[in-house]
Amino acid sequence: MDLDEVLDKHRRAGKILAEIKDEVRDKVRVGVSLLEIAEFIEGETLKRGAEPAFPCNISIDDEAAHATPSRGDTRVFKEGEVVKIDLGAHIDGYIADTAFTVDLGDNSALLEASRKAVENAVGIIRAGINTSEIGAVIEDTIKSFGFRPIVNLTGHGLDRYVQHAPPSIPNVHHQHGAELKAWDVVAIEPFATDGAGRVSERGGAEIYSFTMQKPVRSQHARELLEKIAPYRTLPFAKRWIDMKRLDLAMRELERAKVLHGYPILKQDGGGIISQSEETLIVLEDGCEVIT
Ligand code: MN
Ligand code: MN
């Protein structure tokens, strides 16, 4: 497929996400259910002619990513919470990825730190820039607000049906980065925190992706493989799958390493996190934010 068509598909996916973000921002309120917001976002993505590139992530306070409601989840947003909403859409595998934070308490400076970090990164991105320059600007911006970046979460490239493709774009000063080229499609996603600035996997997973085809014996495992085939290598939510003996099938495929689970990423030692993310196309003399 030629480059114009590819970029057009990224742009259409991005425009759909931008519209949904506008609509959903005011819906995230105390007492509203997390599941309702996730289903609204994923449903609107489909209605507008794209598909979710991954389950809507709703991560609260010290959670950074990979949290999504379970089937029948009854949790609601509570006073004081810092809510990260991360949404993705793709058309024919060409992805856009964006995130924003809603403050249900008193954390406006923390939100501004990650927002401004994206803005400043976007301001310097053009063909030929090294990711080390981007990381430096992000870290310096977040620190100027008195917060820390999360050091082990990064921005990334977006390839067809691959949400986290090279190059990785660290949110901190680093050596030996990669150079961005014109027409690269990348996501910039800084996380700012009042905590230590490092996350690790905790607890069970609600999000999975297919890794590789292997022969599987049981009927239910084969049924699950058929159900997830449309997602290809993109992440999907357990709540998207409706079948008997789902847990058994998931366990079997995970043990066989046919499926990879993504446990929630939580900050070590606690601390509140804000996130801001945009997808952009690198141009010779700047960049085009598509979300
Ligand atoms: Mn994202
Ligand atoms: Mn991303």
Coordinates of C-alpha atoms and ligand atoms in Angstrom, one line a residue:
M1 CA 0.0 0.0 0.0
D2 CA 1.4 3.4 -0.8
L3 CA 2.4 5.9 1.9
D4 CA -0.5 8.3 1.3
E5 CA -3.0 5.6 1.9
V6 CA -1.3 4.4 5.0
L7 CA -1.0 7.9 6.5
D8 CA -4.7 8.5 5.5
K9 CA -5.7 5.5 7.6
H10 CA -3.7 6.6 10.6
R11 CA -5.2 10.1 10.2
R12 CA -8.8 8.8 10.0
A13 CA -8.2 6.6 13.1
G14 CA -6.8 9.7 14.9
K15 CA -9.7 12.0 14.0
I16 CA -12.1 9.4 15.3
L17 CA -10.2 9.3 18.6
A18 CA -10.1 13.1 18.8
E19 CA -13.9 13.3 18.4
I20 CA -14.5 10.7 21.1
K21 CA -12.1 12.4 23.5
D22 CA -14.1 15.6 23.2
E23 CA -17.3 13.7 24.0
V24 CA -16.0 11.5 26.8
R25 CA -14.1 14.1 28.8
D26 CA -17.2 15.5 30.5
K27 CA -18.7 12.1 31.1
V28 CA -16.0 11.0 33.6
R29 CA -17.6 12.1 36.8
V30 CA -17.9 10.9 40.4
G31 CA -20.5 8.0 40.5
V32 CA -20.2 7.1 36.8
S33 CA -19.2 3.5 36.1
L34 CA -15.8 2.6 34.6
L35 CA -17.4 -0.1 32.4
E36 CA -19.9 2.4 31.0
I37 CA -17.0 4.7 29.9
A38 CA -15.0 1.9 28.4
E39 CA -18.0 0.6 26.5
F40 CA -18.9 4.0 25.3
I41 CA -15.4 4.6 23.9
E42 CA -15.1 1.2 22.2
G43 CA -18.7 1.5 20.9
E44 CA -18.2 4.9 19.4
T45 CA -14.9 3.8 17.8
L46 CA -16.9 1.1 15.9
K47 CA -19.8 3.4 15.1
R48 CA -17.5 5.9 13.5
G49 CA -15.9 3.3 11.2
A50 CA -12.7 2.2 13.0
E51 CA -12.0 -0.7 15.4
P52 CA -10.5 -0.5 18.9
A53 CA -6.7 -1.0 18.6
F54 CA -6.7 -2.1 22.3
P55 CA -9.2 -2.2 25.1
C56 CA -9.9 1.2 26.6
N57 CA -7.5 1.5 29.6
I58 CA -8.9 3.2 32.7
S59 CA -6.1 3.5 35.2
I60 CA -6.7 5.2 38.6
D61 CA -4.3 7.1 40.9
D62 CA -1.2 4.9 41.3
E63 CA -2.1 2.7 38.3
A64 CA -0.3 3.7 35.1
A65 CA -1.7 1.4 32.4
H66 CA -3.2 -1.9 31.4
A67 CA -6.2 -1.6 33.7
T68 CA -9.6 -2.1 32.0
P69 CA -13.0 -3.0 33.5
S70 CA -13.9 -6.7 33.7
R71 CA -17.2 -8.1 32.5
G72 CA -19.9 -6.9 34.8
D73 CA -17.5 -4.6 36.6
T74 CA -19.5 -2.5 39.1
R75 CA -16.9 0.0 40.1
V76 CA -17.6 3.8 39.8
F77 CA -15.3 6.8 39.8
K78 CA -14.8 8.3 43.3
E79 CA -14.1 11.8 44.6
G80 CA -10.5 12.7 44.6
E81 CA -9.3 10.2 42.0
V82 CA -6.9 10.9 39.1
V83 CA -8.3 9.0 36.1
K84 CA -6.2 8.1 33.0
I85 CA -8.2 7.2 29.9
D86 CA -6.1 5.6 27.2
L87 CA -7.9 4.8 23.9
G88 CA -6.8 3.4 20.5
A89 CA -8.3 3.0 17.1
H90 CA -7.2 1.3 13.9
I91 CA -8.3 1.2 10.4
D92 CA -7.0 -1.8 8.5
G93 CA -4.3 -2.2 11.2
Y94 CA -3.1 1.4 11.0
I95 CA -3.3 2.7 14.6
A96 CA -3.8 5.9 16.5
D97 CA -3.2 6.0 20.2
T98 CA -4.1 8.8 22.7
A99 CA -4.6 9.3 26.4
F100 CA -5.7 12.1 28.7
T101 CA -6.2 12.5 32.5
V102 CA -9.3 13.6 34.4
D103 CA -8.9 15.1 37.8
L104 CA -11.7 14.3 40.2
G105 CA -9.7 15.9 43.0
D106 CA -7.1 18.6 43.4
N107 CA -4.2 17.6 41.1
S108 CA -4.2 20.2 38.4
A109 CA -0.5 20.8 38.5
L110 CA 0.2 17.1 38.1
L111 CA -2.1 17.0 35.0
E112 CA -0.5 20.1 33.6
A113 CA 3.0 18.5 33.9
S114 CA 2.2 15.6 31.5
R115 CA 0.2 17.8 29.2
K116 CA 2.9 20.4 28.9
A117 CA 5.5 17.6 28.4
V118 CA 3.7 16.4 25.3
E119 CA 3.2 20.0 24.1
N120 CA 7.0 20.7 24.4
A121 CA 7.9 17.4 22.8
V122 CA 5.6 18.1 19.8
G123 CA 7.2 21.5 19.6
I124 CA 10.7 20.1 18.8
I125 CA 9.8 16.9 16.8
R126 CA 10.8 16.9 13.1
A127 CA 12.7 14.5 10.8
G128 CA 16.2 13.9 12.1
I129 CA 15.5 14.5 15.7
N130 CA 16.9 11.9 18.1
T131 CA 14.7 10.4 20.8
S132 CA 17.3 11.4 23.4
E133 CA 16.3 15.1 22.7
I134 CA 12.6 14.3 23.1
G135 CA 13.2 12.4 26.4
A136 CA 15.3 15.3 27.7
V137 CA 12.5 17.8 27.0
I138 CA 9.9 15.6 28.6
E139 CA 11.9 15.0 31.7
D140 CA 12.9 18.6 32.1
T141 CA 9.3 19.8 31.6
I142 CA 7.9 17.4 34.2
K143 CA 10.6 18.3 36.7
S144 CA 10.0 22.0 36.2
F145 CA 6.5 21.3 37.8
G146 CA 8.2 19.5 40.8
F147 CA 7.2 16.0 39.6
R148 CA 9.1 13.0 38.2
P149 CA 8.6 11.1 34.9
I150 CA 7.9 7.4 35.1
V151 CA 11.2 6.0 33.8
N152 CA 10.1 2.6 32.6
L153 CA 7.2 3.6 30.4
T154 CA 7.9 5.0 27.0
G155 CA 6.4 6.4 23.8
H156 CA 6.7 4.2 20.8
G157 CA 6.3 3.7 17.0
L158 CA 3.1 2.4 15.5
D159 CA 3.3 -0.4 12.9
R160 CA 0.5 -2.2 11.2
Y161 CA -1.3 -4.3 13.8
V162 CA 1.6 -3.6 16.2
Q163 CA 0.8 -1.1 18.9
H164 CA 4.3 -0.9 20.5
A165 CA 6.8 -0.8 17.6
P166 CA 10.3 0.6 17.5
P167 CA 11.6 3.1 18.2
S168 CA 10.9 3.3 21.9
I169 CA 10.8 7.0 23.1
P170 CA 11.9 7.2 26.7
N171 CA 10.4 10.0 28.9
V172 CA 13.8 10.8 30.3
H173 CA 17.3 11.8 29.3
H174 CA 19.0 8.8 27.6
Q175 CA 22.0 8.0 25.5
H176 CA 22.1 6.3 22.1
G177 CA 18.5 7.1 21.1
A178 CA 17.1 6.5 17.6
E179 CA 16.6 9.1 15.0
L180 CA 13.1 9.8 13.7
K181 CA 12.5 9.9 10.0
A182 CA 9.9 11.8 7.9
W183 CA 6.6 9.9 7.8
D184 CA 7.3 7.9 10.9
V185 CA 4.1 7.5 13.0
V186 CA 4.9 7.7 16.7
A187 CA 3.1 8.1 20.0
I188 CA 4.5 10.4 22.6
E189 CA 3.2 9.5 26.1
P190 CA 4.7 11.0 29.2
F191 CA 3.6 10.0 32.7
A192 CA 4.2 12.4 35.6
T193 CA 4.1 11.5 39.2
D194 CA 4.6 12.6 42.8
G195 CA 5.9 9.1 43.6
A196 CA 9.2 7.4 42.9
G197 CA 8.7 7.2 39.1
R198 CA 8.8 3.4 38.4
V199 CA 6.0 0.9 37.8
S200 CA 5.8 -2.9 37.9
E201 CA 3.1 -5.5 37.1
R202 CA 0.7 -6.3 39.8
G203 CA -2.2 -8.8 40.1
G204 CA -4.1 -10.5 37.4
A205 CA -4.7 -9.4 33.8
E206 CA -7.8 -8.3 32.0
I207 CA -5.9 -7.5 28.7
Y208 CA -4.3 -10.1 26.5
S209 CA -2.8 -10.5 23.1
F210 CA -2.1 -13.4 20.8
T211 CA 1.6 -14.2 20.4
M212 CA 2.0 -17.2 18.3
Q213 CA 0.1 -20.1 16.8
K214 CA 0.7 -23.5 18.4
P215 CA -1.3 -26.7 18.2
V216 CA -3.9 -26.8 21.1
R217 CA -5.8 -29.8 22.1
S218 CA -9.0 -28.8 23.8
Q219 CA -12.2 -27.8 22.1
H220 CA -12.6 -24.7 24.3
A221 CA -9.1 -23.5 23.6
R222 CA -9.7 -23.8 19.9
E223 CA -13.0 -21.9 20.2
L224 CA -11.2 -19.1 22.0
L225 CA -8.6 -18.9 19.3
E226 CA -11.3 -18.5 16.7
K227 CA -13.0 -15.7 18.7
I228 CA -9.8 -13.7 19.1
A229 CA -8.6 -14.2 15.5
P230 CA -10.1 -10.8 14.4
Y231 CA -7.8 -9.0 16.8
R232 CA -4.7 -10.5 15.2
T233 CA -1.7 -9.3 17.2
L234 CA -3.5 -6.4 18.9
P235 CA -4.5 -6.5 22.6
F236 CA -8.1 -7.5 23.5
A237 CA -10.1 -7.5 26.7
K238 CA -11.2 -10.6 28.4
R239 CA -14.7 -9.0 28.8
W240 CA -15.0 -8.8 24.9
I241 CA -15.1 -12.7 24.8
D242 CA -18.4 -14.4 25.4
M243 CA -18.1 -18.2 25.7
K244 CA -18.4 -21.0 28.1
R245 CA -15.3 -22.1 30.0
L246 CA -13.5 -18.9 29.1
D247 CA -11.3 -18.9 32.2
L248 CA -10.2 -22.5 31.4
A249 CA -9.4 -21.7 27.8
M250 CA -7.5 -18.5 28.7
R251 CA -5.4 -20.4 31.3
E252 CA -4.6 -23.1 28.8
L253 CA -3.5 -20.7 26.0
E254 CA -1.6 -18.5 28.5
R255 CA 0.3 -21.6 29.8
A256 CA 1.1 -22.6 26.2
K257 CA 2.4 -19.0 25.6
V258 CA -0.2 -18.6 22.8
L259 CA -1.6 -15.7 24.8
H260 CA 0.3 -13.0 26.6
G261 CA -1.4 -11.3 29.6
Y262 CA -0.8 -7.7 30.6
P263 CA -1.2 -7.3 34.4
I264 CA -1.9 -3.8 35.7
L265 CA 1.2 -1.5 35.9
K266 CA 1.2 0.2 39.3
Q267 CA 3.7 2.5 40.7
D268 CA 6.2 1.1 43.2
G269 CA 5.7 2.6 46.6
G270 CA 2.5 4.4 45.6
G271 CA 2.0 8.0 44.3
I272 CA -0.4 9.6 41.9
I273 CA 0.2 9.5 38.2
S274 CA -1.0 11.6 35.3
Q275 CA -0.7 10.7 31.6
S276 CA -1.0 12.5 28.3
E277 CA -0.5 10.9 24.9
E278 CA -0.8 12.0 21.3
T279 CA 0.0 10.2 18.0
L280 CA 1.8 12.2 15.4
I281 CA 3.3 12.0 11.9
V282 CA 6.9 13.2 11.7
L283 CA 7.4 15.7 8.9
E284 CA 10.6 17.2 7.4
D285 CA 10.1 20.5 9.2
G286 CA 7.9 19.6 12.2
C287 CA 5.1 17.1 13.0
E288 CA 1.4 16.6 12.5
V289 CA -0.6 15.6 15.6
I290 CA -3.4 13.3 14.4
T291 CA -5.2 12.7 17.7
Ligands
MN1 MN -2.0 4.7 24.7
MN2 MN 0.9 4.3 23.6

